[in-house]
Short mmCIF file of C-alpha atoms in Angstrom, two decimals:
data_model
loop_
_atom_site.label_atom_id
_atom_site.label_comp_id
_atom_site.label_asym_id
_atom_site.label_seq_id
_atom_site.Cartn_x
_atom_site.Cartn_y
_atom_site.Cartn_z
CA MET A 2 -0.24 0.09 -0.08
CA THR A 3 1.04 2.89 -0.31
CA ASP A 4 2.17 6.16 1.41
CA HIS A 5 -0.34 8.41 3.98
CA THR A 6 0.65 12.06 2.32
CA VAL A 7 1.20 12.67 6.51
CA LYS A 8 4.09 10.42 7.03
CA ALA A 9 3.78 10.14 10.64
CA PHE A 10 0.70 8.58 10.35
CA ASP A 11 2.75 5.87 9.10
CA LYS A 12 4.34 5.79 11.66
CA GLU A 13 2.35 5.26 13.61
CA ILE A 14 0.52 2.48 12.14
CA VAL A 15 3.51 0.69 11.70
CA GLY A 16 4.77 1.66 15.56
CA LEU A 17 1.64 -1.10 16.62
CA ARG A 18 2.41 -3.66 14.20
CA THR A 19 5.64 -3.91 15.62
CA MET A 20 4.73 -3.12 19.38
CA LEU A 21 2.08 -6.07 18.22
CA ALA A 22 4.38 -8.96 16.57
CA GLU A 23 6.92 -8.13 20.20
CA MET A 24 3.71 -8.90 22.48
CA GLY A 25 3.22 -11.93 19.94
CA GLY A 26 7.20 -13.29 20.39
CA LEU A 27 6.83 -12.85 24.37
CA ALA A 28 3.63 -14.73 23.91
CA GLU A 29 5.60 -17.20 21.25
CA GLU A 30 8.10 -18.19 24.45
CA GLN A 31 6.20 -17.63 27.33
CA LEU A 32 4.04 -20.61 26.28
CA ALA A 33 7.30 -22.39 24.49
CA SER A 34 8.64 -22.27 28.19
CA ALA A 35 6.02 -23.50 30.01
CA ILE A 36 4.82 -26.77 28.57
CA GLN A 37 8.15 -27.35 29.25
CA ALA A 38 8.55 -25.98 32.98
CA LEU A 39 5.18 -28.40 33.66
CA SER A 40 6.26 -31.22 31.61
CA LYS A 41 9.18 -31.19 33.73
CA ARG A 42 8.09 -30.21 36.41
CA ASP A 43 10.63 -27.04 36.38
CA THR A 44 9.73 -24.99 38.63
CA ALA A 45 12.55 -22.01 38.71
CA LEU A 46 11.04 -22.11 35.27
CA ALA A 47 7.88 -22.06 35.96
CA ASP A 48 8.04 -18.81 37.83
CA GLN A 49 9.88 -16.77 35.70
CA VAL A 50 6.81 -17.39 33.38
CA ILE A 51 4.56 -16.60 35.70
CA HIS A 52 7.40 -12.44 36.04
CA GLY A 53 7.17 -12.77 32.23
CA ASP A 54 4.04 -12.20 31.78
CA ASP A 55 4.54 -8.32 32.81
CA ARG A 56 5.89 -6.99 30.00
CA ILE A 57 3.37 -8.63 28.35
CA ASP A 58 0.59 -6.86 29.86
CA GLU A 59 2.18 -3.76 29.70
CA LEU A 60 3.02 -4.02 26.12
CA GLU A 61 -0.90 -4.40 25.60
CA ARG A 62 -2.12 -1.69 27.84
CA GLN A 63 1.42 0.57 25.51
CA ILE A 64 -0.75 -0.98 22.25
CA GLU A 65 -4.27 0.52 22.88
CA GLU A 66 -3.08 3.45 24.60
CA ASN A 67 -1.99 4.31 20.82
CA ALA A 68 -3.86 3.41 19.05
CA ILE A 69 -6.73 5.94 20.79
CA LEU A 70 -4.49 8.57 20.50
CA THR A 71 -4.12 6.81 16.24
CA ILE A 72 -7.67 7.15 16.40
CA ALA A 73 -8.20 10.47 17.57
CA ARG A 74 -5.34 12.51 16.00
CA ARG A 75 -6.28 11.13 12.41
CA GLN A 76 -9.93 9.80 12.13
CA PRO A 77 -8.08 6.65 10.43
CA MET A 78 -10.63 5.10 7.11
CA ALA A 79 -10.86 2.28 5.52
CA GLN A 80 -8.61 -0.23 5.70
CA ASP A 81 -6.03 1.85 8.70
CA LEU A 82 -9.29 1.69 10.68
CA ARG A 83 -9.62 -1.80 10.39
CA GLU A 84 -6.06 -1.84 10.61
CA ILE A 85 -6.52 -0.08 13.61
CA MET A 86 -9.86 -1.58 15.10
CA VAL A 87 -7.70 -5.44 14.41
CA ALA A 88 -4.30 -4.36 16.46
CA ILE A 89 -6.57 -3.61 19.61
CA ARG A 90 -8.43 -6.69 18.89
CA ILE A 91 -5.20 -9.21 18.60
CA ALA A 92 -3.61 -7.50 21.06
CA SER A 93 -5.85 -8.67 23.98
CA ASP A 94 -6.08 -12.07 22.67
CA VAL A 95 -2.28 -12.63 22.62
CA GLU A 96 -2.35 -10.62 26.17
CA ARG A 97 -5.19 -13.64 26.86
CA ILE A 98 -3.24 -16.78 25.64
CA GLY A 99 0.10 -15.15 27.87
CA ASP A 100 -2.25 -15.34 31.07
CA LEU A 101 -2.85 -18.27 29.95
CA ALA A 102 1.01 -19.49 29.16
CA LYS A 103 1.39 -18.27 32.48
CA ASN A 104 -1.21 -20.12 34.30
CA THR A 105 -0.01 -23.28 33.18
CA ALA A 106 2.86 -22.83 33.93
CA LYS A 107 1.71 -21.99 37.57
CA ARG A 108 0.38 -25.76 37.63
CA THR A 109 4.14 -26.87 37.67
CA HIS A 110 4.26 -26.02 41.39
CA ALA A 111 1.33 -28.55 42.13
CA ILE A 112 2.70 -31.18 40.49
CA SER A 113 5.35 -33.61 42.91
CA GLU A 114 5.19 -36.56 41.01
CA PRO A 115 6.46 -37.26 37.25
CA LEU A 116 3.31 -37.33 34.36
CA PRO A 117 2.58 -40.93 32.90
CA ARG A 118 4.50 -41.42 30.16
CA ARG A 119 1.48 -41.60 27.71
CA LEU A 120 -0.26 -38.95 28.80
CA ALA A 121 3.03 -36.84 29.85
CA SER A 122 3.54 -37.44 25.36
CA GLY A 123 0.10 -36.87 24.83
CA LEU A 124 0.74 -32.68 26.92
CA LYS A 125 3.83 -32.67 24.71
CA ARG A 126 2.18 -33.11 21.73
CA MET A 127 -0.88 -30.50 22.36
CA GLY A 128 1.58 -28.54 23.89
CA SER A 129 3.94 -28.42 20.36
CA MET A 130 0.07 -28.24 18.42
CA ALA A 131 -1.14 -24.49 20.89
CA GLN A 132 2.78 -23.42 19.64
CA LEU A 133 2.27 -24.49 16.02
CA GLN A 134 -0.86 -22.80 15.66
CA LEU A 135 0.09 -19.39 17.67
CA LYS A 136 3.70 -19.16 15.11
CA ASN A 137 1.23 -18.97 12.20
CA ILE A 138 -1.42 -17.07 13.45
CA LEU A 139 1.14 -14.36 14.39
CA ASP A 140 2.88 -15.29 10.75
CA ALA A 141 -0.09 -14.73 8.84
CA TYR A 142 -0.47 -11.50 10.62
CA GLY A 143 2.51 -9.75 10.01
CA ARG A 144 1.74 -10.80 5.95
CA HIS A 145 -1.23 -9.89 6.38
CA SER A 146 -2.41 -13.18 4.64
CA ASP A 147 -6.10 -14.71 4.74
CA ALA A 148 -4.80 -17.97 3.66
CA MET A 149 -3.22 -18.58 6.31
CA ALA A 150 -5.13 -16.86 9.39
CA MET A 151 -8.22 -19.61 6.87
CA GLU A 152 -5.13 -22.59 7.70
CA VAL A 153 -4.31 -22.10 11.04
CA TRP A 154 -8.77 -21.17 12.46
CA ARG A 155 -9.30 -24.71 10.06
CA SER A 156 -6.43 -27.23 11.94
CA ASP A 157 -7.80 -25.40 15.28
CA GLU A 158 -10.16 -29.03 15.12
CA GLU A 159 -6.81 -31.08 15.42
CA LEU A 160 -6.55 -29.43 18.61
CA ASP A 161 -9.69 -29.56 20.18
CA ALA A 162 -10.46 -33.43 19.30
CA LEU A 163 -6.80 -34.24 21.06
CA TYR A 164 -7.90 -32.13 24.23
CA ASN A 165 -11.13 -34.54 24.40
CA SER A 166 -8.37 -37.69 24.34
CA ILE A 167 -6.30 -35.81 27.17
CA PHE A 168 -9.78 -35.16 28.79
CA ARG A 169 -11.34 -39.20 28.87
CA GLU A 170 -7.97 -40.65 29.41
CA LEU A 171 -7.04 -38.36 32.61
CA LEU A 172 -11.23 -39.46 33.32
CA THR A 173 -9.33 -42.66 33.41
CA TYR A 174 -6.33 -42.27 35.29
CA MET A 175 -8.70 -40.31 38.23
CA MET A 176 -10.81 -43.28 38.23
CA GLU A 177 -8.48 -46.15 38.67
CA ASP A 178 -7.02 -44.15 41.77
CA PRO A 179 -7.98 -41.32 43.85
CA ARG A 180 -4.94 -40.17 44.72
CA SER A 181 -4.49 -39.13 41.22
CA ILE A 182 -6.78 -36.88 41.53
CA SER A 183 -5.10 -33.36 42.23
CA GLN A 184 -2.44 -34.03 40.63
CA CYS A 185 -4.67 -34.77 37.20
CA THR A 186 -7.18 -31.71 37.90
CA HIS A 187 -4.56 -29.98 37.51
CA LEU A 188 -2.70 -31.63 34.36
CA LEU A 189 -6.74 -30.80 32.50
CA PHE A 190 -6.27 -27.21 33.47
CA GLY A 191 -2.70 -27.10 32.06
CA ALA A 192 -4.15 -29.06 28.44
CA LYS A 193 -8.13 -26.36 29.01
CA ASN A 194 -6.14 -24.22 29.23
CA LEU A 195 -3.83 -24.96 25.70
CA GLU A 196 -7.36 -25.50 24.02
CA ARG A 197 -8.35 -22.08 25.04
CA ILE A 198 -4.91 -20.74 23.34
CA GLY A 199 -6.17 -22.44 20.07
CA ASP A 200 -9.27 -21.09 20.47
CA HIS A 201 -7.77 -17.49 20.41
CA THR A 202 -5.74 -18.46 17.41
CA THR A 203 -8.97 -18.96 15.66
CA ASN A 204 -10.45 -15.50 17.16
CA ILE A 205 -7.16 -13.34 15.68
CA ALA A 206 -7.69 -15.40 12.84
CA GLU A 207 -11.20 -14.37 11.83
CA ASN A 208 -9.74 -10.95 12.94
CA ILE A 209 -6.99 -10.79 10.35
CA HIS A 210 -10.25 -12.65 7.71
CA TYR A 211 -12.25 -8.86 8.61
CA LEU A 212 -8.78 -6.51 8.43
CA VAL A 213 -7.78 -8.25 4.89
CA ASN A 214 -11.53 -8.21 3.23
CA GLY A 215 -13.67 -6.08 5.37
CA LYS A 216 -15.82 -8.40 6.30
CA THR A 217 -16.36 -10.35 9.17
CA LEU A 218 -16.12 -14.12 8.66
CA SER A 219 -20.05 -15.82 8.75
CA GLU A 220 -19.58 -19.27 8.68
CA GLY A 221 -18.64 -21.02 12.41
CA ARG A 222 -16.18 -22.94 12.48
CA PRO A 223 -15.88 -26.47 13.15
CA LYS A 224 -15.69 -26.93 16.55
CA LYS A 225 -15.08 -31.18 18.27
CA ASP A 226 -14.34 -29.85 21.79
CA THR A 227 -17.29 -32.53 23.03
CA THR A 228 -16.87 -32.80 26.72
CA SER A 229 -18.87 -29.76 27.90
CA THR A 230 -21.16 -32.73 27.51
CA PHE A 231 -18.92 -35.97 28.40
CA ASN A 232 -20.07 -37.83 31.08
CA PRO A 233 -18.13 -41.35 31.73
CA ALA A 234 -20.97 -42.67 33.36
CA ASP A 235 -23.09 -42.55 29.56
CA GLU A 236 -20.16 -44.47 28.23
CA MET B 1 -35.05 4.61 -17.04
CA GLN B 2 -32.37 1.82 -16.08
CA LEU B 3 -28.59 2.49 -15.05
CA VAL B 4 -25.90 1.73 -17.28
CA THR B 5 -22.64 3.96 -16.34
CA ASN B 6 -18.97 2.41 -15.88
CA SER B 7 -18.91 3.38 -12.00
CA ILE B 8 -18.66 0.96 -9.56
CA ILE B 9 -21.72 1.00 -7.78
CA THR B 10 -22.18 -0.85 -5.02
CA PRO B 11 -25.70 -1.80 -3.55
CA PRO B 12 -27.17 0.43 -1.38
CA ASN B 13 -27.99 -0.50 2.32
CA PRO B 14 -32.19 -1.82 2.01
CA ALA B 15 -33.04 -0.18 4.58
CA ILE B 16 -31.99 3.33 2.46
CA MET B 17 -33.28 2.68 -0.88
CA ALA B 18 -36.71 0.52 0.84
CA GLU B 19 -39.27 3.01 0.67
CA ARG B 20 -37.25 6.20 -1.06
CA PRO B 21 -38.33 6.28 -4.83
CA VAL B 22 -35.10 7.55 -6.88
CA LYS B 23 -35.54 11.23 -6.52
CA ILE B 24 -32.92 12.39 -9.21
CA GLU B 25 -31.85 10.41 -12.61
CA ALA B 26 -28.67 11.12 -14.34
CA ARG B 27 -27.67 9.91 -17.51
CA ASN B 28 -24.56 10.14 -19.04
CA VAL B 29 -23.86 13.74 -18.13
CA ASN B 30 -21.11 15.65 -19.74
CA VAL B 31 -20.23 19.18 -18.41
CA PHE B 32 -17.44 21.33 -20.48
CA TYR B 33 -16.23 24.81 -19.44
CA GLY B 34 -14.87 24.98 -22.75
CA ASP B 35 -12.61 22.26 -23.60
CA LYS B 36 -11.91 21.31 -20.36
CA HIS B 37 -14.29 18.03 -19.46
CA ALA B 38 -14.98 18.89 -16.52
CA ILE B 39 -17.38 15.46 -16.38
CA LYS B 40 -17.16 12.33 -18.26
CA ASP B 41 -20.23 10.37 -18.61
CA LEU B 42 -22.25 10.14 -15.56
CA SER B 43 -25.08 8.07 -14.43
CA ILE B 44 -26.02 8.17 -11.05
CA ASP B 45 -29.35 7.18 -9.18
CA ILE B 46 -30.18 9.75 -6.32
CA PRO B 47 -32.62 8.32 -3.59
CA ASP B 48 -35.11 10.69 -1.94
CA ARG B 49 -35.66 11.18 1.85
CA ALA B 50 -32.22 10.73 2.08
CA VAL B 51 -28.86 12.39 2.12
CA SER B 52 -25.96 11.89 -0.02
CA ALA B 53 -22.60 13.57 0.14
CA PHE B 54 -20.15 13.66 -2.89
CA ILE B 55 -17.00 13.35 -2.36
CA GLY B 56 -13.31 14.39 -3.58
CA PRO B 57 -10.00 15.96 -4.17
CA SER B 58 -10.80 19.76 -5.67
CA GLY B 59 -10.91 19.84 -9.58
CA CYS B 60 -12.80 16.19 -9.51
CA GLY B 61 -15.54 18.21 -9.89
CA LYS B 62 -18.13 16.56 -7.67
CA SER B 63 -19.18 20.77 -7.82
CA THR B 64 -19.36 20.81 -11.26
CA PHE B 65 -22.20 17.94 -11.23
CA LEU B 66 -23.97 19.30 -7.45
CA ARG B 67 -24.97 22.59 -9.69
CA SER B 68 -25.44 21.29 -12.35
CA ILE B 69 -28.31 19.65 -10.43
CA ASN B 70 -30.42 23.03 -10.80
CA ARG B 71 -28.78 24.44 -13.77
CA MET B 72 -26.00 26.83 -12.04
CA ASN B 73 -23.83 26.49 -14.50
CA ASP B 74 -25.89 27.73 -16.94
CA THR B 75 -24.67 31.35 -15.75
CA ILE B 76 -21.06 30.39 -17.04
CA PRO B 77 -21.38 30.98 -20.43
CA SER B 78 -18.37 28.38 -21.59
CA CYS B 79 -20.22 25.84 -19.78
CA ARG B 80 -21.90 22.79 -21.73
CA VAL B 81 -23.99 19.83 -20.48
CA THR B 82 -24.72 17.04 -22.61
CA GLY B 83 -26.96 14.23 -21.35
CA ASP B 84 -29.88 14.05 -19.35
CA ILE B 85 -30.82 14.54 -15.80
CA VAL B 86 -34.03 14.28 -14.16
CA ILE B 87 -36.44 15.06 -11.55
CA ASP B 88 -39.46 13.34 -11.02
CA ASN B 89 -39.80 12.48 -14.95
CA LYS B 90 -38.64 15.89 -15.76
CA ASN B 91 -35.62 16.56 -17.76
CA ILE B 92 -34.65 20.01 -16.68
CA TYR B 93 -32.37 20.37 -19.20
CA ASP B 94 -35.55 20.07 -21.51
CA ARG B 95 -35.75 23.40 -23.50
CA ASP B 96 -39.53 24.32 -21.86
CA LEU B 97 -38.87 23.96 -18.34
CA ASP B 98 -38.79 27.44 -16.89
CA VAL B 99 -35.49 27.64 -14.38
CA VAL B 100 -36.44 29.95 -11.85
CA GLN B 101 -38.93 27.03 -11.08
CA LEU B 102 -36.35 24.39 -11.11
CA ARG B 103 -34.56 26.18 -8.57
CA ALA B 104 -37.19 27.25 -6.20
CA ARG B 105 -38.06 22.60 -6.77
CA VAL B 106 -34.32 22.63 -6.07
CA GLY B 107 -32.13 24.21 -3.76
CA MET B 108 -28.94 25.38 -3.09
CA VAL B 109 -26.95 25.85 0.07
CA PHE B 110 -23.56 27.68 -0.59
CA GLN B 111 -20.08 27.39 1.02
CA LYS B 112 -19.58 30.72 2.54
CA PRO B 113 -23.34 32.24 3.86
CA ASN B 114 -24.39 34.84 1.67
CA PRO B 115 -28.02 36.65 3.04
CA PHE B 116 -29.46 39.34 1.41
CA PRO B 117 -28.28 42.72 2.49
CA LYS B 118 -32.03 42.57 4.71
CA SER B 119 -33.89 41.97 7.01
CA ILE B 120 -33.27 38.52 8.88
CA PHE B 121 -37.22 38.61 8.35
CA GLU B 122 -37.16 39.66 4.61
CA ASN B 123 -34.36 36.87 3.57
CA VAL B 124 -36.18 34.64 4.47
CA ALA B 125 -40.46 36.06 2.47
CA TYR B 126 -38.22 37.38 -0.76
CA GLY B 127 -38.94 33.68 -1.67
CA PRO B 128 -42.34 33.10 -0.78
CA ARG B 129 -43.32 36.75 -2.20
CA ILE B 130 -41.96 36.63 -5.88
CA HIS B 131 -43.23 32.66 -6.53
CA GLY B 132 -46.40 33.82 -5.28
CA LEU B 133 -46.48 30.45 -2.87
CA VAL B 134 -48.53 32.85 -0.29
CA LYS B 135 -51.81 34.58 0.20
CA ASP B 136 -51.80 37.53 2.64
CA LYS B 137 -49.42 39.06 4.96
CA THR B 138 -50.36 36.00 8.36
CA ASP B 139 -49.82 33.39 5.47
CA LEU B 140 -46.04 35.17 4.77
CA GLU B 141 -45.00 36.65 7.88
CA GLU B 142 -45.84 32.23 9.16
CA THR B 143 -44.29 31.09 5.99
CA VAL B 144 -41.08 32.53 7.62
CA VAL B 145 -41.58 31.54 11.42
CA THR B 146 -41.91 27.80 10.05
CA SER B 147 -39.37 27.63 7.44
CA LEU B 148 -37.03 29.49 10.98
CA LYS B 149 -37.87 26.66 13.54
CA LYS B 150 -37.41 24.41 10.50
CA ALA B 151 -33.65 25.71 9.91
CA GLY B 152 -33.31 25.93 13.89
CA LEU B 153 -33.37 29.12 14.11
CA PHE B 154 -36.07 31.32 15.15
CA GLU B 155 -35.10 31.18 18.87
CA GLU B 156 -32.21 33.11 17.94
CA VAL B 157 -33.84 35.14 15.92
CA LYS B 158 -37.41 35.44 17.22
CA ASP B 159 -36.70 38.91 19.26
CA ARG B 160 -34.58 40.51 16.44
CA MET B 161 -36.60 39.54 13.02
CA GLN B 162 -35.87 43.43 11.49
CA HIS B 163 -32.56 43.46 12.13
CA PRO B 164 -29.67 43.18 8.88
CA GLY B 165 -29.20 39.01 7.91
CA THR B 166 -25.52 39.74 7.46
CA GLY B 167 -25.23 41.11 11.42
CA LEU B 168 -25.62 37.40 12.31
CA SER B 169 -22.71 35.11 13.17
CA GLY B 170 -21.50 32.92 10.44
CA GLY B 171 -23.09 30.21 11.51
CA GLN B 172 -26.36 31.97 11.99
CA GLN B 173 -26.37 33.41 9.00
CA GLN B 174 -25.84 29.72 7.02
CA ARG B 175 -29.32 28.17 8.96
CA LEU B 176 -30.77 31.38 7.44
CA CYS B 177 -29.34 30.95 4.27
CA ILE B 178 -30.81 27.07 4.92
CA ALA B 179 -34.65 28.56 6.15
CA ARG B 180 -34.76 30.75 3.08
CA ALA B 181 -34.05 27.70 1.02
CA ILE B 182 -36.86 26.18 2.71
CA ALA B 183 -38.97 28.73 2.86
CA VAL B 184 -40.35 27.87 -1.53
CA ASN B 185 -41.23 23.92 -0.51
CA PRO B 186 -37.92 23.14 -2.35
CA GLU B 187 -38.08 18.87 -3.15
CA VAL B 188 -34.21 18.61 -3.53
CA ILE B 189 -31.55 20.66 -1.62
CA LEU B 190 -28.19 20.68 -3.08
CA MET B 191 -24.87 22.09 -0.35
CA ASP B 192 -21.69 23.49 -1.52
CA GLU B 193 -19.48 22.69 1.52
CA PRO B 194 -21.86 24.38 3.71
CA CYS B 195 -19.94 23.79 6.76
CA SER B 196 -16.27 24.66 5.94
CA ALA B 197 -16.69 28.44 6.85
CA LEU B 198 -18.08 27.53 10.07
CA ASP B 199 -16.37 26.79 13.54
CA PRO B 200 -16.95 23.25 15.39
CA ILE B 201 -20.06 24.21 17.30
CA ALA B 202 -21.83 25.40 14.69
CA THR B 203 -20.96 22.87 11.76
CA ALA B 204 -22.61 20.36 14.26
CA ARG B 205 -25.98 22.32 15.11
CA ILE B 206 -26.15 22.17 10.92
CA GLU B 207 -24.92 18.54 10.97
CA GLU B 208 -28.13 17.83 13.07
CA LEU B 209 -30.59 20.39 10.47
CA ILE B 210 -29.26 18.08 8.70
CA ASP B 211 -30.57 14.99 9.67
CA GLU B 212 -34.09 16.48 10.66
CA LEU B 213 -33.91 17.43 6.82
CA LYS B 214 -33.24 14.18 5.39
CA GLN B 215 -36.70 13.37 6.36
CA ASN B 216 -39.04 15.80 3.77
CA TYR B 217 -35.75 16.03 1.58
CA CYS B 218 -33.28 14.88 -0.90
CA ILE B 219 -30.52 15.95 -0.26
CA VAL B 220 -27.04 16.53 -1.50
CA ILE B 221 -23.97 17.39 0.15
CA VAL B 222 -20.43 18.46 -1.10
CA THR B 223 -17.51 18.12 1.54
CA HIS B 224 -14.56 17.81 1.53
CA SER B 225 -14.42 16.43 5.68
CA MET B 226 -14.88 12.59 5.21
CA GLN B 227 -15.74 12.52 8.26
CA GLN B 228 -18.41 14.80 7.82
CA ALA B 229 -20.02 12.48 5.63
CA ALA B 230 -19.24 9.32 6.63
CA ARG B 231 -21.90 11.60 9.76
CA VAL B 232 -24.19 12.72 7.55
CA SER B 233 -24.90 10.83 5.06
CA GLN B 234 -26.57 7.58 3.95
CA LEU B 235 -25.19 7.15 0.89
CA THR B 236 -21.89 8.61 -0.57
CA ALA B 237 -19.81 9.37 -3.94
CA PHE B 238 -16.47 9.49 -4.94
CA PHE B 239 -15.21 11.54 -7.84
CA HIS B 240 -12.34 11.39 -9.05
CA LEU B 241 -10.96 13.61 -12.46
CA GLY B 242 -14.23 14.02 -13.34
CA ASN B 243 -15.06 10.55 -13.76
CA LEU B 244 -18.03 8.69 -10.30
CA VAL B 245 -15.16 6.83 -9.42
CA GLU B 246 -17.84 4.79 -7.04
CA PHE B 247 -20.75 4.72 -5.71
CA GLY B 248 -22.55 3.30 -2.02
CA ASP B 249 -23.88 2.58 1.40
CA THR B 250 -21.64 5.42 3.30
CA ASN B 251 -21.04 2.77 6.26
CA ALA B 252 -19.29 0.53 3.52
CA MET B 253 -17.33 2.70 2.16
CA PHE B 254 -15.42 3.99 4.41
CA THR B 255 -15.00 1.22 6.19
CA ALA B 256 -14.01 -1.54 3.53
CA PRO B 257 -14.49 0.93 -0.06
CA VAL B 258 -14.34 -1.04 -3.12
CA GLU B 259 -11.38 0.97 -5.71
CA LYS B 260 -8.52 1.65 -4.77
CA ARG B 261 -8.84 5.14 -5.49
CA THR B 262 -11.34 5.34 -3.19
CA GLN B 263 -9.16 3.69 -0.41
CA ASP B 264 -6.42 5.47 -1.22
CA TYR B 265 -8.59 8.58 -0.91
CA ILE B 266 -10.38 8.11 2.21
CA THR B 267 -7.28 7.20 3.81
CA GLY B 268 -5.38 10.23 3.36
CA ARG B 269 -3.11 8.46 0.86
CA PHE B 270 -3.93 10.44 -3.06
CA GLY B 271 -1.52 11.82 -5.36
#
C-alpha cells in the first residue's frame, strides 16, 4: 500500500504492528517455557514464566493507548480503521494467551509426581500444536495473509480433538486411582489452557480475515471440543 | 430508465433504498468548460429523503455536477452540459423548463453564507413572495416562522426579525440561508460545502439540521470533510478527474471501499 500524505500516520501504524509483533514473540516464548516447565516439573522455569507475563500486559496497554491516540488524531478510515481496530483486538487475544501460558506454568508447583508416559507425550503434543498455531497465526498477521489465517482457523479442530482424548485419559487415571485426582485436575486445567490458546488463535484468524477483506467471517468454525457434555457414566 | 455506467455502484443498504424512490436520475451527463471536460459520462440514481454526499479531491467535478442539478452552470457562458438529468420524470435540461421554477424546487446552500443585505424576516420572505406562494401577510409571516423553525434558528432570532441578516454569526447566517431555501417548498436541497466556513459547534448544528431535514427532502451535499460525509450521509459518491468512481452505502464506503482510488483518497494517501 502506498504511503499516507501525512508520514507520521504511517509511523503510528507501523509502530502498532511492531509492538504487536514483539508481544506475539513474547507470548510464543512464554508458551514454550510454560509447556517445558510443566512437562519437566521445572519450578524455576515456571516462576520465570509467571514474572514474564507482566511485559505482555504492559505491551497490551501501550498498544491500546497508542491506538486510541491514533484514532483521536487521524480519524482513520477504511483499511487504516480496520488495521487499528484489529490491532486492539489481536493485542487482547495475545494478552489472554499470555495469561493462559502463565496459568499453565503455575500448575507446575502443584505437580509432585512424574507424569505417566502416555499422558506426558499427549500433553507435549498438545503443547507443540498450540505453539504451532500461535506461530502460524502471528506469521499470518505479519504478512496480512487471509489464506494463512484461514489455515490456522481450520486446523484448530485437531487441537480440540487432542484435548478430548487427554480429557478422557485423565478421567480414566482418576477413576483408577483417586490419589491422582489432585495432580490430574491440575493437568486437566493445563490441557484446557492449551485448548483455549487454540481458540484465541482462531479469534485472531477471524480478525485477520476482517482486516484483509473488510467483511467479518460468517461461517461457523468446526468445533471438536465435546468435553463440556461428556459424562463417563454414559459410556 | 436503466442505469448503465462504468462506475462502481455498490448495492446500497436495502434499508436506505426501501420506500425511498429515486429522486434524481442522471444519465450520461457530460459537462464542458470550453475545452475542459469537467464531468465525464456520469450516470447516477440519487434517492429521495436521504443525504447523499459527494466527495473527492479539488477539481474532481463534484461541485460542477452539484451545480448542474439546478442549472447553476447556465450562468457560465463557456459551460456546456449534455446528457439527461431527470427530476420526477422531467428532464431539467428540456427547452420548455422554467429555470426560476426549477431553482425553487431545487434549493441551494453555498460554502459562504450569503444572506441578502436585508432584514432576517425579508431574507426568508423574499422567495415565497416572488414565487407567489403566499396569499396574505399572515400567511407570509407563518411561512417565515415555520421556515426559521425548521432551520433551527427561530428561537435565536424571534426578537430581532427586523435586524439585518448580515449581523448574525456565521453559523446563524448559514442556517438563515437554509431557512431561505426551505421557505419556497423545495424538494431537493443542494449544499456546497455548507460548513467549511463554520466553527465546530456551528458545524454540529448544521449537521443536526441536515439529519432532521432528510426526513422530508432529498439532500445532496458536497464536502471536503470525510468525517462529515461519514457522519451525515447515507450514501456517498466518490469523484475523481471528472469520473464518478464509486457510489454506495456510506457505512461500507468508509470501512471497506471497493475501489483502490476510493480507498487511497479516504485514507489520506492520494497523489
